[in-house]
Every structure is written in structure tokens, then in C-alpha cells.
Amino acid sequence: MNRAPDPSCMDDFDVQSILPEEAAARIRPIVQPVQDTEVVAIANALDRVLAADIQSTLDVPGHANSAMDGYAVRGEDLPQDESISFTLIGTAFAGHPYADTLGAQECVRVMTGGLIPEGADTVVIQERVRAVGETEIEISPGETAGQNVRAAGEDIAEGSVVLRAGRWLTPADVGLLASVGIAEVSVFRRTRIAFFSTGDELREVGEELEEGCIYNSNRYTLAAMLKRLHVEPLDMGVIRDDRKAVEQAFRAAAEQADMVITSGGVSVGEADYVKEVLEEMGSVSFWKVAIKPGRPLAFGRLGEALFFGLPGNPVSVMVTFYQFVRPALLQLAGATPSTPLRLNVPASTPLRKRPGRVEYQRGILSQDEDGNYSVSKTGMQGSGILTSMSQANCFIVLSLEQGQVEVGEHVDVVPFDSIT
Ligand code: AMP
Ligand code: MG
């Protein structure tokens, strides 16, 4: 198995844990992408996953047109040594083409997007033309044949694949679909994701907070992260720290969902039944990963459903979700995998780190007056400090072997904007 090179010199390493890349490698073959599809109008296709390649039945643009406001002429007529006058024979505005053919020493007034008339192949911009009379202009040397013309099919050629199956549709993509005249597309069905929190100490917002209790925040962070991935969420509330209750909730969730996600109850405390029940009712692939925060992280199957048992600490929930759940959800949704942007920048604050786990510290990536990037850590880095996530705009990813980081040392960062 793929364990750390030499755990003995890594004081934060736990021999029961597997490396993050090993965890990802175990998750990947287990996730079976959804197969069911539905047809949606492109107005509703944003953030859906294409189920089939899209081929264009059109050239875009459909005809050569002008990239500028000016005069369409024949390139061969352009002057070499001294100015030449051209006869103005008509206009070609966007949506209102010039109907006839343009001949020698003739020109047509064209606006941006207007079709290049038959016979013409060049546009001279209006600022470089001298109007002589109502129907005559003069063009000076220095123009190039073919200039300022957008060729037919230069954006999209008829028959070419504009978007591939597995594409997570962006605003640009839905516009692109419209530009080739496609009104509806086949997409994979949305995945059904059940989630719940565990813990006797949890109270809901609006409820009174008795001594020793805390508000359930994971429910909201999880729901929000799932929302951004456009799944069909099944919020199953809170399960108390009671073995029977955990079993019941697992059964109900597994029957309805493609994936079940829990938070809390996955460590080795007295009342932590998640792993136990998963072992009994389904199968556990792993339950400890060498990352910080987030070491207790259970992954396995629960009947037909995939199962992630996230840790209870609010920051651990987010780190493990982004690192492991999100890629699994994208794969489940039928989407082609993409790697979040990673930058290598100098640290502007020292970073405490012990070798033995991959750490996801919370950072603020910023630019100085000269445009140079650097990253500083947000305040306290404990796994329960949710403000550290809220203030941050990136993860600072520190490798397993990495120790203390000094100011000026380069570190990898993953901006949140690239993973939401
Ligand atoms: P556990 O893994 O259940 O031992 O939880 C670890 C820590 O996370 C404890 O301090 C819990 O109180 C806290 N925690 C667990 N679930 C939640 C939740 N839904 N919202 C906020 N904090 C939680
Ligand atoms: Mg608990």
C-alpha cells in the first residue's frame, strides 16, 4: 500500500491513515457516473452536464462580415503609390446586406457585423478614408488586402464538435449553443445527495442554546457547498448519538440517494457510531487520511449509495468536502474531471507545520503595488475555527514531508474561486 516514505521521522503521521492520493485512487474506481438523461432548454442548461457531443450544423459566422465600420472594397483595387478614388454604390449594415455585386473601383459603406458584399474582400476603416463627395471616397496607400474581415466559419466550422459530452455547462457554453441554433440539449439527471449531521450537542438556529450545546453549522455549510454543485439535496437533519438512530438514518438515506454524506461521529469517541454502522451495513474503503484538518474521514458504500463520513469539526468538513467529496460528486454527475488552479507563491507570514500530514491551511492570497502575489495565513488554524475559512480566499497546501515554512519560502495555494 502507498504509505508515507518513512513515518518514523514524521511526528504527525498516524500509521492507520492512508495518503490523500491513495484515498483519491480508491474513490475513483468505485464511483459509477449516472446514466439517466433528460432534455432541457438551453435557458435551463447552466451548470448541467452534457450527455452527448454537440456538433454544429452551421458556420459561425455564417458569412464573411466586417470587423469594423468602414468601406468594403476589392483588395486588388487598393492603391500602391498614390491615392485612388472609389465610387460609393450602397450600404451593408448589420442585418441589411447589400444585394448586388461590387465591381472595380467601387465601394460599399459597411458597419461592424454587416455582410461583405459579393465581389469585396477587404474593409478600409472609416477613419482612413477621405470623403470627396456624396458618392465618392478616396483611399490612400498603406491598406492590406483582406483586412478587417471576419471569415465565414472562423469561430465555428459546420460539422465541428463545439462541446463534448461530460462538459459542465458554463454561461459561455449556453451562449455558444444558442449561437449555433441549438434550443435544447440532453444532460445527465441531477444526482440525489442525502446529508445529515450527528451529535447530541447540536441545536438548530432559532432554538435555545443550552449549556454545552452548539449551533449546527455543518448543515448549512454542507447544504451550501452542495448547492454550488447543483445536486438534488436531501437534507435529513440531525441524528442523535444513538446507534439505532444512526442505523435507521443510514437505511433511509441509502434507499433514496446516490450518495450519503454525514458530518461528525466518525472519530473513535464513545458515541461515534458512524464507522461501526457503516462496517456493519455496508463496506468501509478507508476511514483515516493523512491530512490536516480532516484525518478521520470514512469512505465506503451503503447499499447502492456511496458514503462519505466527514469529520465533525466545521473546517474539517469543508476541507474534506473540497478535497474528496467534490471530485467524487463531479464524477458521479458524469462530468469530465478538472483540476482546480494551483499557484506557487511566497509566504508572507511564517507557517507552523509538522511533517506527517498534508495540510490545508487557510490563506489570503494578495497582490502588492507591483503586482506580485504572496500568501499570508488567516489567524488561528484550528479545525473548529470557521472564521479562518470565512476570512480566507485560498487553501495553502503543504506537503506531507513539509516542516515549518519561513517567510519568503514558496508554497502552493488553491484559490477558493477555482473550486466552488
Ligand atoms: P465529532 O466528530 O462528532 O466528535 O465532532 C467533532 C467536533 O465537531 C465536536 O466539537 C463537535 O461538537 C463539532 N461538530 C460536530 N457536528 C457539528 C455540526 N453539525 N456543526 C458544528 N459543529 C459540529
Ligand atoms: Mg459527535
Tab-separated table of C-alpha atoms and ligand atoms in Angstrom:
chain	number	residue	atom	x	y	z
A	1	MET	CA	0.000	0.000	0.000
A	2	ASN	CA	1.035	3.553	-0.646
A	3	ARG	CA	2.100	4.746	2.809
A	4	ALA	CA	4.422	7.576	3.807
A	5	PRO	CA	8.078	7.086	2.906
A	6	ASP	CA	9.441	6.966	6.423
A	7	PRO	CA	6.843	7.619	9.090
A	8	SER	CA	9.385	7.374	11.890
A	9	CYS	CA	10.760	10.837	11.147
A	10	MET	CA	7.288	12.385	10.784
A	11	ASP	CA	5.897	13.108	14.185
A	12	ASP	CA	2.386	13.897	12.926
A	13	PHE	CA	1.966	10.660	10.980
A	14	ASP	CA	-0.588	8.043	12.007
A	15	VAL	CA	0.181	4.563	10.654
A	16	GLN	CA	-3.507	3.774	10.224
A	17	SER	CA	-4.011	6.611	7.775
A	18	ILE	CA	-3.567	6.488	4.027
A	19	LEU	CA	-2.106	9.230	1.851
A	20	PRO	CA	-4.522	11.651	0.145
A	21	GLU	CA	-3.563	10.426	-3.337
A	22	GLU	CA	-4.225	6.854	-2.211
A	23	ALA	CA	-7.645	7.934	-0.904
A	24	ALA	CA	-8.458	9.592	-4.245
A	25	ALA	CA	-7.273	6.470	-6.087
A	26	ARG	CA	-9.614	4.298	-4.020
A	27	ILE	CA	-12.610	6.574	-4.524
A	28	ARG	CA	-12.306	6.907	-8.321
A	29	PRO	CA	-12.992	3.293	-9.403
A	30	ILE	CA	-15.949	2.980	-7.032
A	31	VAL	CA	-17.887	5.972	-8.358
A	32	GLN	CA	-20.220	4.977	-11.201
A	33	PRO	CA	-21.392	8.053	-13.144
A	34	VAL	CA	-25.158	8.431	-13.518
A	35	GLN	CA	-26.526	7.208	-16.843
A	36	ASP	CA	-30.061	8.621	-16.963
A	37	THR	CA	-30.519	11.673	-19.127
A	38	GLU	CA	-33.147	14.331	-19.685
A	39	VAL	CA	-33.665	17.034	-22.268
A	40	VAL	CA	-33.593	20.660	-21.101
A	41	ALA	CA	-33.979	24.019	-22.819
A	42	ILE	CA	-30.669	25.863	-23.031
A	43	ALA	CA	-32.088	28.567	-20.746
A	44	ASN	CA	-32.112	25.883	-18.024
A	45	ALA	CA	-28.862	24.195	-19.002
A	46	LEU	CA	-26.401	26.245	-16.933
A	47	ASP	CA	-24.391	24.007	-14.549
A	48	ARG	CA	-25.828	20.831	-16.054
A	49	VAL	CA	-23.591	18.136	-17.553
A	50	LEU	CA	-23.877	17.395	-21.278
A	51	ALA	CA	-24.757	13.785	-22.035
A	52	ALA	CA	-23.755	13.856	-25.725
A	53	ASP	CA	-21.328	15.700	-28.006
A	54	ILE	CA	-22.756	18.790	-29.686
A	55	GLN	CA	-21.975	19.265	-33.372
A	56	SER	CA	-22.638	22.496	-35.199
A	57	THR	CA	-24.875	22.386	-38.243
A	58	LEU	CA	-23.811	25.942	-39.116
A	59	ASP	CA	-20.783	28.017	-39.918
A	60	VAL	CA	-20.364	30.822	-37.363
A	61	PRO	CA	-20.269	33.487	-38.617
A	62	GLY	CA	-22.440	32.279	-41.456
A	63	HIS	CA	-20.960	34.750	-43.965
A	64	ALA	CA	-17.893	36.924	-44.168
A	65	ASN	CA	-18.662	40.181	-42.355
A	66	SER	CA	-16.979	43.374	-41.363
A	67	ALA	CA	-14.987	43.642	-38.133
A	68	MET	CA	-15.068	47.468	-38.310
A	69	ASP	CA	-17.109	50.426	-39.513
A	70	GLY	CA	-15.734	51.416	-42.932
A	71	TYR	CA	-15.877	50.697	-46.661
A	72	ALA	CA	-15.804	47.313	-48.366
A	73	VAL	CA	-13.647	47.148	-51.492
A	74	ARG	CA	-11.801	44.646	-53.668
A	75	GLY	CA	-8.304	44.052	-52.267
A	76	GLU	CA	-6.830	44.094	-55.764
A	77	ASP	CA	-8.017	47.699	-56.261
A	78	LEU	CA	-6.115	49.091	-53.266
A	79	PRO	CA	-3.631	51.837	-54.158
A	80	GLN	CA	0.100	51.127	-54.068
A	81	ASP	CA	1.757	54.521	-54.657
A	82	GLU	CA	-0.879	57.249	-54.676
A	83	SER	CA	-4.477	57.754	-53.531
A	84	ILE	CA	-7.301	56.382	-55.660
A	85	SER	CA	-10.968	57.310	-55.599
A	86	PHE	CA	-13.777	54.757	-55.315
A	87	THR	CA	-17.445	55.121	-56.211
A	88	LEU	CA	-19.850	54.584	-53.328
A	89	ILE	CA	-22.619	52.279	-54.614
A	90	GLY	CA	-24.546	51.353	-51.467
A	91	THR	CA	-24.607	50.278	-47.830
A	92	ALA	CA	-24.352	46.989	-45.892
A	93	PHE	CA	-25.478	47.349	-42.295
A	94	ALA	CA	-25.836	44.508	-39.757
A	95	GLY	CA	-28.981	42.610	-40.763
A	96	HIS	CA	-29.343	44.588	-44.019
A	97	PRO	CA	-26.907	43.262	-46.624
A	98	TYR	CA	-26.035	44.910	-49.949
A	99	ALA	CA	-27.819	42.877	-52.597
A	100	ASP	CA	-25.624	43.319	-55.701
A	101	THR	CA	-22.060	42.549	-56.694
A	102	LEU	CA	-19.350	45.124	-56.198
A	103	GLY	CA	-17.090	45.879	-59.161
A	104	ALA	CA	-13.724	47.513	-59.850
A	105	GLN	CA	-13.080	50.838	-58.050
A	106	GLU	CA	-16.425	50.560	-56.255
A	107	CYS	CA	-17.060	50.565	-52.528
A	108	VAL	CA	-19.947	49.841	-50.161
A	109	ARG	CA	-20.365	51.515	-46.790
A	110	VAL	CA	-20.296	48.731	-44.130
A	111	MET	CA	-20.926	48.751	-40.398
A	112	THR	CA	-19.474	46.244	-37.944
A	113	GLY	CA	-21.211	42.892	-38.471
A	114	GLY	CA	-22.534	43.924	-41.896
A	115	LEU	CA	-22.031	41.273	-44.597
A	116	ILE	CA	-19.159	41.773	-47.018
A	117	PRO	CA	-20.848	42.255	-50.412
A	118	GLU	CA	-20.239	39.811	-53.233
A	119	GLY	CA	-17.020	40.801	-55.027
A	120	ALA	CA	-15.460	42.555	-51.999
A	121	ASP	CA	-12.920	41.003	-49.646
A	122	THR	CA	-11.419	43.936	-47.719
A	123	VAL	CA	-12.611	46.708	-45.398
A	124	VAL	CA	-10.899	50.082	-45.062
A	125	ILE	CA	-11.841	51.704	-41.758
A	126	GLN	CA	-13.730	54.968	-41.990
A	127	GLU	CA	-11.005	56.976	-40.164
A	128	ARG	CA	-8.590	56.242	-43.033
A	129	VAL	CA	-10.917	57.296	-45.849
A	130	ARG	CA	-11.448	60.804	-47.251
A	131	ALA	CA	-14.963	61.617	-48.406
A	132	VAL	CA	-14.801	63.509	-51.690
A	133	GLY	CA	-18.493	63.975	-52.473
A	134	GLU	CA	-21.786	62.219	-51.734
A	135	THR	CA	-20.822	59.214	-53.847
A	136	GLU	CA	-17.060	59.239	-53.856
A	137	ILE	CA	-14.274	58.447	-51.376
A	138	GLU	CA	-10.512	58.460	-51.610
A	139	ILE	CA	-8.258	55.747	-50.190
A	140	SER	CA	-4.532	56.260	-49.626
A	141	PRO	CA	-1.749	53.652	-49.872
A	142	GLY	CA	-0.965	51.542	-46.773
A	143	GLU	CA	-4.033	49.259	-46.703
A	144	THR	CA	-3.776	45.476	-46.888
A	145	ALA	CA	-5.979	43.162	-48.943
A	146	GLY	CA	-8.265	41.005	-46.761
A	147	GLN	CA	-8.025	43.255	-43.684
A	148	ASN	CA	-10.867	43.828	-41.177
A	149	VAL	CA	-12.945	40.909	-42.437
A	150	ARG	CA	-14.228	38.086	-40.269
A	151	ALA	CA	-14.215	34.920	-42.361
A	152	ALA	CA	-17.257	32.652	-42.590
A	153	GLY	CA	-16.863	29.774	-40.104
A	154	GLU	CA	-13.854	31.373	-38.375
A	155	ASP	CA	-15.403	30.836	-34.921
A	156	ILE	CA	-17.161	27.524	-35.567
A	157	ALA	CA	-16.972	25.421	-38.735
A	158	GLU	CA	-20.052	23.462	-39.803
A	159	GLY	CA	-19.785	19.854	-38.597
A	160	SER	CA	-17.252	20.567	-35.853
A	161	VAL	CA	-17.851	19.462	-32.259
A	162	VAL	CA	-18.443	22.587	-30.199
A	163	LEU	CA	-18.900	20.885	-26.806
A	164	ARG	CA	-18.139	17.352	-25.652
A	165	ALA	CA	-20.216	15.006	-23.503
A	166	GLY	CA	-19.186	15.453	-19.877
A	167	ARG	CA	-18.980	19.220	-20.222
A	168	TRP	CA	-20.176	21.156	-17.173
A	169	LEU	CA	-22.058	23.926	-18.940
A	170	THR	CA	-20.864	27.490	-18.282
A	171	PRO	CA	-22.508	30.813	-19.248
A	172	ALA	CA	-20.234	30.929	-22.329
A	173	ASP	CA	-21.329	27.419	-23.288
A	174	VAL	CA	-25.047	28.168	-23.207
A	175	GLY	CA	-24.391	31.226	-25.378
A	176	LEU	CA	-22.363	29.065	-27.729
A	177	LEU	CA	-25.254	26.609	-28.014
A	178	ALA	CA	-27.580	29.475	-28.906
A	179	SER	CA	-25.084	30.786	-31.482
A	180	VAL	CA	-25.320	27.523	-33.407
A	181	GLY	CA	-29.105	27.496	-33.169
A	182	ILE	CA	-29.478	24.697	-30.620
A	183	ALA	CA	-32.572	25.150	-28.445
A	184	GLU	CA	-32.328	22.132	-26.144
A	185	VAL	CA	-29.718	19.616	-25.043
A	186	SER	CA	-29.515	16.198	-23.456
A	187	VAL	CA	-27.993	16.337	-19.964
A	188	PHE	CA	-27.430	13.795	-17.211
A	189	ARG	CA	-30.020	13.729	-14.458
A	190	ARG	CA	-29.085	15.570	-11.305
A	191	THR	CA	-27.588	13.429	-8.556
A	192	ARG	CA	-29.525	12.905	-5.311
A	193	ILE	CA	-27.346	13.597	-2.315
A	194	ALA	CA	-28.544	12.891	1.223
A	195	PHE	CA	-26.769	14.596	4.097
A	196	PHE	CA	-27.126	14.812	7.822
A	197	SER	CA	-25.257	15.881	10.921
A	198	THR	CA	-24.662	13.793	14.031
A	199	GLY	CA	-24.321	14.883	17.626
A	200	ASP	CA	-26.348	15.244	20.824
A	201	GLU	CA	-24.854	18.714	21.328
A	202	LEU	CA	-26.330	20.172	18.138
A	203	ARG	CA	-29.103	22.740	18.229
A	204	GLU	CA	-30.771	24.396	15.270
A	205	VAL	CA	-30.708	28.119	14.643
A	206	GLY	CA	-33.796	29.577	16.286
A	207	GLU	CA	-33.579	27.109	19.155
A	208	GLU	CA	-32.328	27.990	22.600
A	209	LEU	CA	-28.702	27.119	23.225
A	210	GLU	CA	-28.475	25.117	26.446
A	211	GLU	CA	-25.188	24.824	28.254
A	212	GLY	CA	-22.712	22.603	26.417
A	213	CYS	CA	-24.633	22.822	23.171
A	214	ILE	CA	-23.608	24.423	19.873
A	215	TYR	CA	-25.475	25.537	16.803
A	216	ASN	CA	-25.448	23.145	13.893
A	217	SER	CA	-23.338	24.960	11.319
A	218	ASN	CA	-22.245	21.985	9.224
A	219	ARG	CA	-25.774	21.510	7.994
A	220	TYR	CA	-25.619	24.930	6.348
A	221	THR	CA	-22.058	24.752	5.014
A	222	LEU	CA	-22.753	21.331	3.536
A	223	ALA	CA	-26.052	22.429	2.005
A	224	ALA	CA	-24.337	25.498	0.549
A	225	MET	CA	-21.416	23.566	-0.945
A	226	LEU	CA	-23.859	21.078	-2.453
A	227	LYS	CA	-25.956	23.898	-3.863
A	228	ARG	CA	-22.985	25.191	-5.834
A	229	LEU	CA	-22.650	21.737	-7.395
A	230	HIS	CA	-26.324	21.757	-8.393
A	231	VAL	CA	-27.193	18.400	-6.918
A	232	GLU	CA	-30.668	17.461	-5.722
A	233	PRO	CA	-30.118	17.744	-1.960
A	234	LEU	CA	-31.918	15.632	0.626
A	235	ASP	CA	-31.441	17.381	3.949
A	236	MET	CA	-32.083	14.687	6.536
A	237	GLY	CA	-31.437	16.847	9.589
A	238	VAL	CA	-29.652	15.663	12.707
A	239	ILE	CA	-29.139	12.156	14.073
A	240	ARG	CA	-28.629	11.774	17.756
A	241	ASP	CA	-25.635	9.853	19.102
A	242	ASP	CA	-27.573	6.634	19.345
A	243	ARG	CA	-26.640	3.515	17.442
A	244	LYS	CA	-30.201	2.620	16.483
A	245	ALA	CA	-30.869	6.151	15.251
A	246	VAL	CA	-27.722	6.081	13.112
A	247	GLU	CA	-28.728	2.723	11.592
A	248	GLN	CA	-32.215	3.948	10.779
A	249	ALA	CA	-30.978	7.145	9.202
A	250	PHE	CA	-28.402	5.273	7.120
A	251	ARG	CA	-31.036	2.882	5.820
A	252	ALA	CA	-33.465	5.641	4.884
A	253	ALA	CA	-30.763	7.729	3.194
A	254	ALA	CA	-29.218	4.859	1.215
A	255	GLU	CA	-32.611	3.949	-0.247
A	256	GLN	CA	-33.161	7.394	-1.735
A	257	ALA	CA	-29.760	8.783	-2.601
A	258	ASP	CA	-26.814	8.276	-4.943
A	259	MET	CA	-24.526	9.451	-2.160
A	260	VAL	CA	-24.873	9.848	1.590
A	261	ILE	CA	-22.767	12.412	3.443
A	262	THR	CA	-22.609	12.705	7.216
A	263	SER	CA	-20.638	15.010	9.483
A	264	GLY	CA	-19.352	14.099	12.928
A	265	GLY	CA	-19.346	10.858	14.847
A	266	VAL	CA	-16.540	9.402	12.800
A	267	SER	CA	-13.691	9.625	15.295
A	268	VAL	CA	-13.064	6.963	17.917
A	269	GLY	CA	-15.021	8.522	20.762
A	270	GLU	CA	-17.580	6.643	22.855
A	271	ALA	CA	-20.575	7.773	20.858
A	272	ASP	CA	-19.022	7.745	17.402
A	273	TYR	CA	-21.065	5.106	15.618
A	274	VAL	CA	-20.663	6.166	12.024
A	275	LYS	CA	-17.768	3.887	11.081
A	276	GLU	CA	-19.163	0.982	13.109
A	277	VAL	CA	-22.559	1.125	11.453
A	278	LEU	CA	-21.026	1.603	8.007
A	279	GLU	CA	-18.927	-1.531	8.543
A	280	GLU	CA	-21.994	-3.465	9.602
A	281	MET	CA	-24.473	-2.233	6.969
A	282	GLY	CA	-22.146	-1.567	4.055
A	283	SER	CA	-18.428	-1.517	3.438
A	284	VAL	CA	-15.582	0.742	4.530
A	285	SER	CA	-12.883	1.508	1.966
A	286	PHE	CA	-10.860	3.728	4.327
A	287	TRP	CA	-11.520	5.826	7.380
A	288	LYS	CA	-8.346	7.781	8.075
A	289	VAL	CA	-6.435	10.009	5.677
A	290	ALA	CA	-3.111	11.735	6.425
A	291	ILE	CA	-4.468	15.257	6.052
A	292	LYS	CA	-4.989	18.146	8.429
A	293	PRO	CA	-7.620	19.086	9.200
A	294	GLY	CA	-9.757	16.067	8.458
A	295	ARG	CA	-7.933	12.920	9.489
A	296	PRO	CA	-10.976	10.856	10.414
A	297	LEU	CA	-12.725	10.593	7.053
A	298	ALA	CA	-14.712	7.481	6.256
A	299	PHE	CA	-15.461	6.423	2.706
A	300	GLY	CA	-17.336	3.377	1.549
A	301	ARG	CA	-20.636	2.064	0.270
A	302	LEU	CA	-24.019	1.871	1.846
A	303	GLY	CA	-26.105	-0.416	-0.359
A	304	GLU	CA	-26.097	1.170	-3.814
A	305	ALA	CA	-25.120	4.568	-2.443
A	306	LEU	CA	-21.636	5.990	-1.991
A	307	PHE	CA	-20.863	7.058	1.542
A	308	PHE	CA	-18.694	9.842	2.970
A	309	GLY	CA	-18.438	10.198	6.730
A	310	LEU	CA	-16.880	13.623	7.186
A	311	PRO	CA	-15.369	14.756	10.485
A	312	GLY	CA	-17.463	16.954	12.767
A	313	ASN	CA	-15.228	19.988	13.003
A	314	PRO	CA	-16.521	22.739	10.722
A	315	VAL	CA	-13.233	23.420	8.907
A	316	SER	CA	-12.555	19.700	8.502
A	317	VAL	CA	-15.953	19.339	6.850
A	318	MET	CA	-15.063	21.943	4.235
A	319	VAL	CA	-11.524	20.694	3.598
A	320	THR	CA	-12.564	17.073	3.170
A	321	PHE	CA	-15.555	18.074	1.058
A	322	TYR	CA	-13.451	20.113	-1.391
A	323	GLN	CA	-10.662	17.566	-1.446
A	324	PHE	CA	-12.577	14.296	-1.762
A	325	VAL	CA	-16.357	14.725	-1.968
A	326	ARG	CA	-16.396	17.362	-4.687
A	327	PRO	CA	-14.326	15.363	-7.227
A	328	ALA	CA	-16.470	12.298	-6.453
A	329	LEU	CA	-19.658	14.330	-6.975
A	330	LEU	CA	-18.421	15.659	-10.317
A	331	GLN	CA	-17.537	12.131	-11.420
A	332	LEU	CA	-20.922	10.851	-10.237
A	333	ALA	CA	-22.631	13.627	-12.222
A	334	GLY	CA	-20.907	12.445	-15.414
A	335	ALA	CA	-18.627	15.490	-15.630
A	336	THR	CA	-15.141	15.376	-17.105
A	337	PRO	CA	-12.692	15.898	-14.231
A	338	SER	CA	-10.907	19.227	-13.956
A	339	THR	CA	-8.100	20.204	-11.632
A	340	PRO	CA	-8.512	23.372	-9.571
A	341	LEU	CA	-5.984	26.102	-10.287
A	342	ARG	CA	-2.837	25.862	-8.133
A	343	LEU	CA	-0.332	28.697	-7.818
A	344	ASN	CA	3.116	28.717	-6.272
A	345	VAL	CA	3.717	31.942	-4.326
A	346	PRO	CA	5.950	33.145	-1.470
A	347	ALA	CA	4.588	33.084	2.078
A	348	SER	CA	4.451	36.491	3.746
A	349	THR	CA	3.896	35.006	7.212
A	350	PRO	CA	5.660	32.004	8.785
A	351	LEU	CA	3.536	28.820	8.765
A	352	ARG	CA	3.642	26.279	11.555
A	353	LYS	CA	3.694	22.727	10.271
A	354	ARG	CA	4.835	19.320	11.459
A	355	PRO	CA	5.807	16.636	8.937
A	356	GLY	CA	3.424	13.700	8.640
A	357	ARG	CA	0.208	15.070	7.118
A	358	VAL	CA	-0.777	17.097	4.076
A	359	GLU	CA	-2.134	20.345	5.478
A	360	TYR	CA	-4.768	22.661	4.090
A	361	GLN	CA	-4.102	25.897	5.923
A	362	ARG	CA	-6.356	28.856	5.261
A	363	GLY	CA	-4.676	31.717	3.465
A	364	ILE	CA	-5.182	35.156	1.995
A	365	LEU	CA	-3.665	35.476	-1.447
A	366	SER	CA	-2.960	39.096	-2.319
A	367	GLN	CA	-1.011	41.312	-4.689
A	368	ASP	CA	1.320	44.158	-3.738
A	369	GLU	CA	1.568	47.500	-5.622
A	370	ASP	CA	3.961	45.924	-8.129
A	371	GLY	CA	1.506	43.130	-8.870
A	372	ASN	CA	3.495	40.395	-7.073
A	373	TYR	CA	1.458	37.716	-5.336
A	374	SER	CA	2.081	36.426	-1.836
A	375	VAL	CA	0.051	34.499	0.711
A	376	SER	CA	-0.464	35.058	4.411
A	377	LYS	CA	-2.285	32.775	6.800
A	378	THR	CA	-5.545	33.755	8.420
A	379	GLY	CA	-5.373	33.768	12.221
A	380	MET	CA	-5.825	30.607	14.251
A	381	GLN	CA	-5.742	27.418	12.218
A	382	GLY	CA	-7.681	25.026	14.475
A	383	SER	CA	-10.170	22.705	12.742
A	384	GLY	CA	-13.027	24.279	14.692
A	385	ILE	CA	-12.176	27.880	13.727
A	386	LEU	CA	-14.721	28.528	10.979
A	387	THR	CA	-13.766	32.223	10.800
A	388	SER	CA	-10.428	31.060	9.341
A	389	MET	CA	-12.327	29.692	6.324
A	390	SER	CA	-14.581	32.705	6.092
A	391	GLN	CA	-11.660	35.160	6.057
A	392	ALA	CA	-9.558	33.105	3.664
A	393	ASN	CA	-9.645	33.200	-0.123
A	394	CYS	CA	-7.420	30.163	-0.680
A	395	PHE	CA	-6.051	26.963	0.783
A	396	ILE	CA	-2.318	26.853	1.434
A	397	VAL	CA	-1.446	23.240	0.589
A	398	LEU	CA	1.608	21.934	2.454
A	399	SER	CA	3.020	18.523	1.561
A	400	LEU	CA	3.334	15.560	3.924
A	401	GLU	CA	7.092	15.973	4.413
A	402	GLN	CA	6.992	19.770	4.732
A	403	GLY	CA	8.009	21.211	8.102
A	404	GLN	CA	7.905	24.818	9.283
A	405	VAL	CA	7.604	27.408	6.465
A	406	GLU	CA	9.679	30.606	6.750
A	407	VAL	CA	8.727	33.991	5.278
A	408	GLY	CA	9.688	34.120	1.587
A	409	GLU	CA	9.534	30.354	1.080
A	410	HIS	CA	7.288	29.336	-1.841
A	411	VAL	CA	4.124	27.372	-1.125
A	412	ASP	CA	1.243	26.027	-3.237
A	413	VAL	CA	-2.113	27.756	-2.960
A	414	VAL	CA	-5.516	26.819	-4.378
A	415	PRO	CA	-7.819	29.858	-4.712
A	416	PHE	CA	-11.361	29.153	-3.477
A	417	ASP	CA	-12.753	30.748	-6.638
A	418	SER	CA	-11.312	27.884	-8.646
A	419	ILE	CA	-13.051	25.180	-6.615
A	420	THR	CA	-16.517	26.498	-5.869
B	1	AMP	P1	-17.295	14.576	16.363
B	1	AMP	O1	-16.525	14.081	15.170
B	1	AMP	O2	-18.712	14.171	16.347
B	1	AMP	O3	-16.593	14.193	17.617
B	1	AMP	O4	-17.248	16.159	16.291
B	1	AMP	C1	-16.038	16.882	16.351
B	1	AMP	C2	-16.304	18.326	16.726
B	1	AMP	O5	-17.119	18.954	15.739
B	1	AMP	C3	-17.057	18.497	18.034
B	1	AMP	O6	-16.526	19.626	18.688
B	1	AMP	C4	-18.480	18.747	17.588
B	1	AMP	O7	-19.220	19.473	18.546
B	1	AMP	C5	-18.282	19.539	16.326
B	1	AMP	N1	-19.435	19.334	15.437
B	1	AMP	C6	-19.953	18.140	15.086
B	1	AMP	N2	-21.008	18.308	14.279
B	1	AMP	C7	-21.166	19.638	14.102
B	1	AMP	C8	-22.093	20.420	13.383
B	1	AMP	N3	-23.068	19.857	12.672
B	1	AMP	N4	-21.963	21.767	13.429
B	1	AMP	C9	-20.960	22.328	14.132
B	1	AMP	N5	-20.057	21.626	14.835
B	1	AMP	C10	-20.147	20.292	14.835
B	2	MG	MG	-20.172	13.963	17.675
